[in-house]
Short mmCIF file of C-alpha atoms in Angstrom, two decimals:
data_model
loop_
_atom_site.label_atom_id
_atom_site.label_comp_id
_atom_site.label_asym_id
_atom_site.label_seq_id
_atom_site.Cartn_x
_atom_site.Cartn_y
_atom_site.Cartn_z
CA MET A 23 8.99 -212.66 122.96
CA LEU A 24 10.02 -216.49 123.08
CA ARG A 25 6.60 -217.52 121.19
CA ALA A 26 6.78 -215.06 118.72
CA THR A 27 10.43 -215.83 117.64
CA ARG A 28 9.66 -220.25 117.78
CA SER A 29 6.70 -219.02 115.68
CA GLU A 30 8.39 -217.77 113.48
CA PHE A 31 11.02 -219.52 113.13
CA THR A 32 8.25 -222.38 113.18
CA ARG A 33 7.52 -220.87 109.20
CA LEU A 34 11.06 -220.23 107.90
CA ARG A 35 12.09 -223.79 108.42
CA ARG A 36 9.41 -224.76 105.88
CA ARG A 37 11.15 -225.96 103.15
CA ALA A 38 10.74 -223.85 100.21
CA PHE A 39 12.10 -220.70 102.99
CA GLY A 40 14.62 -222.06 104.41
CA LEU A 41 16.07 -224.86 102.16
CA GLY A 42 15.76 -222.85 99.41
CA TRP A 43 17.95 -219.34 101.11
CA LEU A 44 20.21 -222.53 102.14
CA GLY A 45 20.09 -223.67 98.72
CA ILE A 46 20.70 -220.23 96.77
CA SER A 47 23.57 -219.84 99.41
CA ALA A 48 26.17 -222.00 98.58
CA GLY A 49 25.21 -222.26 95.53
CA LEU A 50 26.28 -218.59 95.47
CA SER A 51 29.25 -218.89 97.52
CA PHE A 52 30.97 -221.51 96.28
CA LEU A 53 30.19 -220.12 91.70
CA PHE A 54 31.71 -217.14 92.98
CA VAL A 55 35.19 -218.27 94.45
CA THR A 56 35.42 -220.43 91.71
CA THR A 57 35.16 -218.00 88.94
CA ILE A 58 37.77 -215.49 91.26
CA PHE A 59 39.87 -217.89 91.29
CA GLY A 60 40.10 -218.86 87.37
CA ALA A 61 40.21 -215.07 86.66
CA ALA A 62 42.98 -214.51 89.21
CA ALA A 63 45.04 -217.73 87.12
CA SER A 64 43.91 -216.61 84.18
CA GLY A 65 45.25 -213.05 84.65
CA THR A 66 42.02 -211.71 84.10
CA VAL A 67 41.71 -208.08 86.25
CA ILE A 68 37.85 -208.03 87.96
CA PRO A 69 37.37 -204.27 89.48
CA ALA A 70 38.30 -203.73 93.23
CA ALA A 71 35.31 -201.24 92.84
CA ALA A 72 32.86 -203.81 90.77
CA PRO A 73 28.76 -203.63 91.37
CA GLY A 74 28.65 -204.27 95.11
CA GLY A 75 31.61 -206.12 95.25
CA ALA A 76 35.24 -205.94 96.85
CA PHE A 77 37.36 -209.12 94.58
CA PRO A 78 40.72 -210.53 96.24
CA SER A 79 44.02 -210.10 94.01
CA LEU A 80 46.16 -212.46 93.15
CA GLY A 81 48.38 -212.10 96.00
CA ASP A 82 44.89 -211.70 98.45
CA LEU A 83 44.44 -215.14 97.34
CA GLN A 84 48.39 -216.03 97.66
CA ALA A 85 48.29 -215.32 101.14
CA ALA A 86 48.06 -216.29 104.97
CA ASP A 87 44.85 -216.44 104.16
CA GLY A 88 44.16 -217.13 100.71
CA TYR A 89 41.12 -219.75 101.78
CA LEU A 90 38.70 -216.81 102.66
CA ALA A 91 40.11 -213.91 100.03
CA GLY A 92 36.96 -214.21 97.96
CA LEU A 93 34.02 -214.00 101.03
CA PRO A 94 33.87 -210.02 101.00
CA ALA A 95 32.67 -210.72 97.35
CA VAL A 96 30.51 -213.55 98.42
CA SER A 97 29.09 -211.59 101.31
CA THR A 98 28.24 -208.78 99.03
CA ILE A 99 25.88 -210.63 96.40
CA LEU A 100 24.59 -212.66 99.24
CA GLY A 101 23.17 -209.64 100.92
CA VAL A 102 20.84 -209.22 98.42
CA VAL A 103 20.29 -213.21 99.38
CA THR A 104 19.48 -211.60 102.37
CA LEU A 105 18.65 -208.20 101.79
CA SER A 106 14.73 -209.85 99.08
CA PHE A 107 14.34 -213.10 102.16
CA TRP A 108 13.73 -210.97 104.61
CA ALA A 109 11.68 -208.33 102.81
CA PHE A 110 9.50 -212.00 101.26
CA ALA A 111 8.64 -213.01 105.13
CA VAL A 112 7.75 -209.78 106.19
CA ALA A 113 5.44 -209.42 103.02
CA SER A 114 4.77 -213.15 102.53
CA ASP A 115 2.84 -212.26 106.32
CA TYR A 116 0.84 -208.89 104.29
CA GLY A 117 -0.02 -211.20 100.76
CA SER A 118 -1.47 -214.03 102.64
CA GLY A 119 -3.64 -212.09 105.32
CA LEU A 120 -1.99 -213.61 107.98
CA ILE A 121 -0.60 -210.39 109.83
CA ARG A 122 -4.22 -209.81 110.68
CA LEU A 123 -4.29 -213.55 113.32
CA LEU A 124 -1.01 -212.78 114.29
CA VAL A 125 -1.85 -209.28 115.65
CA GLN A 126 -4.81 -210.65 116.75
CA ALA A 127 -2.82 -213.03 119.17
CA GLN A 128 -0.04 -211.10 119.88
CA PRO A 129 -1.56 -207.19 120.16
CA SER A 130 2.02 -205.66 120.38
CA ARG A 131 3.05 -205.47 117.87
CA LEU A 132 7.27 -204.64 118.60
CA THR A 133 6.98 -208.29 119.67
CA LEU A 134 6.10 -209.84 116.72
CA LEU A 135 8.51 -207.48 114.98
CA GLY A 136 11.04 -208.74 117.44
CA GLY A 137 9.71 -212.80 117.46
CA LYS A 138 10.40 -212.29 114.04
CA VAL A 139 13.51 -210.14 114.44
CA ALA A 140 15.06 -212.67 116.66
CA ALA A 141 14.21 -215.54 114.01
CA LEU A 142 15.98 -214.02 111.03
CA THR A 143 18.87 -213.72 113.02
CA LEU A 144 18.77 -216.91 113.59
CA MET A 145 18.83 -217.64 109.86
CA THR A 146 20.96 -215.21 108.69
CA ALA A 147 23.90 -216.17 110.93
CA VAL A 148 23.42 -219.60 109.66
CA VAL A 149 23.98 -218.86 106.11
CA GLY A 150 26.77 -217.10 107.21
CA ALA A 151 27.88 -219.71 108.00
CA ILE A 152 27.59 -222.13 105.74
CA ALA A 153 28.54 -219.33 103.21
CA THR A 154 32.53 -219.54 105.83
CA VAL A 155 32.67 -223.20 105.67
CA VAL A 156 31.15 -222.69 102.19
CA VAL A 157 33.67 -220.23 99.88
CA MET A 158 37.03 -222.50 102.66
CA LEU A 159 36.38 -225.22 100.60
CA ALA A 160 35.46 -224.09 97.07
CA SER A 161 39.14 -222.14 97.61
CA LEU A 162 40.59 -225.26 99.12
CA MET A 163 39.23 -227.61 95.64
CA THR A 164 39.53 -224.88 92.79
CA ALA A 165 43.37 -223.30 93.75
CA ALA A 166 45.41 -226.10 92.55
CA PRO A 167 44.16 -227.11 90.18
CA SER A 168 43.80 -223.14 88.80
CA GLY A 169 47.92 -222.56 89.73
CA ILE A 170 47.27 -220.74 92.72
CA ASP A 171 49.66 -221.45 94.70
CA THR A 172 49.38 -221.92 98.71
CA ALA A 173 51.95 -222.30 99.71
CA ALA A 174 51.28 -219.38 102.32
CA TRP A 175 47.86 -220.55 103.11
CA ALA A 176 47.67 -221.24 107.02
CA THR A 177 47.24 -225.53 107.15
CA ASP A 178 46.84 -225.27 111.76
CA LEU A 179 43.52 -225.28 112.94
CA ALA A 180 45.20 -223.09 115.73
CA ASP A 181 45.46 -220.69 113.04
CA ILE A 182 42.15 -221.21 110.49
CA VAL A 183 39.61 -221.58 112.87
CA PRO A 184 39.54 -218.01 115.08
CA THR A 185 40.55 -216.53 111.60
CA ALA A 186 37.35 -218.31 109.84
CA ALA A 187 35.28 -217.10 113.21
CA ARG A 188 36.99 -213.08 112.61
CA SER A 189 36.08 -214.28 108.82
CA TRP A 190 32.38 -215.00 109.74
CA ALA A 191 31.51 -212.68 112.72
CA SER A 192 31.84 -209.69 109.58
CA SER A 193 29.96 -211.46 107.35
CA PHE A 194 27.13 -212.18 109.66
CA LEU A 195 27.12 -208.28 110.76
CA ALA A 196 26.89 -207.15 107.86
CA LEU A 197 24.29 -209.95 106.25
CA GLU A 198 22.11 -208.52 109.44
CA VAL A 199 22.04 -204.88 108.08
CA TRP A 200 21.06 -205.70 105.01
CA GLY A 201 18.05 -208.01 106.06
CA VAL A 202 17.25 -204.85 108.63
CA VAL A 203 17.06 -202.83 105.33
CA GLY A 204 14.87 -205.49 103.40
CA LEU A 205 12.67 -205.81 106.46
CA ALA A 206 12.00 -201.55 107.45
CA ILE A 207 11.19 -201.74 103.06
CA ALA A 208 8.92 -204.17 102.35
CA THR A 209 7.50 -203.27 105.96
CA LEU A 210 7.01 -200.57 104.20
CA ALA A 211 5.95 -201.30 100.41
CA ARG A 212 4.17 -205.27 102.37
CA ASN A 213 5.05 -206.84 99.05
CA ALA A 214 7.71 -208.21 98.67
CA PRO A 215 8.81 -208.02 94.54
CA VAL A 216 8.94 -204.03 95.26
CA ALA A 217 11.10 -204.35 98.07
CA ILE A 218 13.06 -206.97 96.39
CA ALA A 219 14.10 -204.91 93.40
CA VAL A 220 14.02 -201.52 95.28
CA GLY A 221 17.40 -203.07 97.52
CA ALA A 222 17.91 -205.27 94.30
CA SER A 223 18.95 -201.70 92.50
CA TYR A 224 20.43 -199.80 95.08
CA VAL A 225 23.18 -201.99 96.14
CA LEU A 226 23.71 -202.49 92.18
CA ILE A 227 23.03 -199.55 90.60
CA ILE A 228 22.61 -196.57 92.29
CA GLU A 229 25.16 -197.12 94.69
CA GLY A 230 27.26 -197.25 91.38
CA VAL A 231 26.60 -194.08 90.19
CA VAL A 232 26.78 -192.34 92.78
CA ARG A 233 30.43 -192.55 93.08
CA LEU A 234 30.48 -191.84 89.94
CA MET A 235 28.84 -188.44 90.57
CA ALA A 236 30.45 -188.41 94.65
CA GLU A 237 33.26 -190.78 95.78
CA ASP A 238 33.11 -189.27 99.27
CA ILE A 239 29.82 -189.77 99.95
CA ALA A 240 29.52 -193.25 97.83
CA ASP A 241 32.18 -194.60 100.54
CA VAL A 242 29.57 -193.76 104.02
CA LEU A 243 26.79 -195.61 102.01
CA PRO A 244 25.69 -198.69 103.09
CA GLY A 245 26.50 -200.98 100.39
CA ALA A 246 30.15 -199.63 101.00
CA THR A 247 30.10 -199.04 104.56
CA LEU A 248 29.51 -203.35 104.67
CA THR A 249 31.66 -204.36 101.53
CA ALA A 250 34.78 -202.49 104.48
CA ILE A 251 33.05 -204.51 107.48
CA VAL A 252 33.28 -207.86 105.76
CA SER A 253 36.70 -206.10 104.31
CA GLY A 254 38.06 -205.57 107.79
CA GLY A 255 37.75 -201.96 106.10
CA THR A 256 38.87 -200.40 103.40
CA PRO A 257 41.93 -197.41 101.96
CA SER A 258 38.60 -194.98 102.07
CA ILE A 259 37.24 -196.34 105.38
CA ASP A 260 38.16 -198.72 108.69
CA GLN A 261 36.38 -201.26 109.99
CA ALA A 262 36.03 -200.04 113.31
CA THR A 263 33.73 -197.33 111.78
CA ALA A 264 32.12 -199.46 109.16
CA ILE A 265 31.05 -201.13 112.42
CA ALA A 266 29.52 -198.62 113.39
CA LEU A 267 27.92 -196.72 110.88
CA GLY A 268 26.82 -200.46 109.71
CA VAL A 269 24.62 -200.91 113.26
CA ALA A 270 23.54 -196.88 112.86
CA TYR A 271 22.14 -198.44 109.30
CA ALA A 272 20.77 -200.93 111.51
CA ALA A 273 18.56 -199.38 113.73
CA VAL A 274 17.42 -196.55 111.67
CA GLY A 275 16.13 -199.05 109.82
CA LEU A 276 14.83 -200.83 113.29
CA VAL A 277 13.27 -197.47 114.04
CA VAL A 278 11.36 -197.49 110.88
CA ALA A 279 10.32 -200.89 110.66
CA GLY A 280 8.75 -200.97 114.80
CA VAL A 281 7.14 -197.23 113.55
CA THR A 282 5.41 -198.30 110.72
CA LEU A 283 3.97 -201.62 111.87
CA VAL A 284 2.65 -199.60 115.72
CA ARG A 285 1.87 -196.94 113.49
CA ARG A 286 -0.27 -197.64 109.89
CA ASP A 287 -3.01 -199.32 109.45
CA ILE A 288 -2.62 -203.48 109.05
CA VAL A 289 -5.53 -203.50 106.79
CA ASP A 290 -4.07 -199.82 104.88
#
């Protein structure tokens, strides 16, 4: 397993992949935070149920942890980015034919899958940490120019560090589930554009349609569930339940990917 993980991580560290993932995540995090603070300052109301997201109110931004209030909304769009990079990491092996060499070098396909998941999980943890830091820095840079009252913001590191760590952990868990979903779709489709299109369409369109038709069902679907994880719970679902559902979704995704990889012909 360790060799498989090291092999995967070596390829994931390529500049186009690793820096691209980190750069896009950092850029989107900064853009979303500045937009959120700008909208709050101008009185523009961003719907709390905007596609896939949970946008903070002015009161949220002015609370003691307001410097992290934008993270749930950021984590939603980063979920799509994470799904895309996980899907690309899987599908590119089939597109390049590398999967055949990997299977010859390591006949245990589950070991290969485990190594890929471990390497991508490490990258996802780094992405989550960078997003958390960028959100904090962007909030500090944007709050004063936007006229947001930050008097209640925590200033003691003893308060900031644990809060940031909890926020990172919640964000990481949500991103990890999105990644596993991308992995499962890409293992089935063996095509990165298809997997990315399916995942993005689901997050941005399908759940919104389901919510209009059956709100109770929509509250336990992946998008709403992962939003609840990062937000610390919502009126519809508490965080503990959301975490349990998120783990269940990830488990189903791993089972689907594992069964497909083991039972399906590599050259199919």
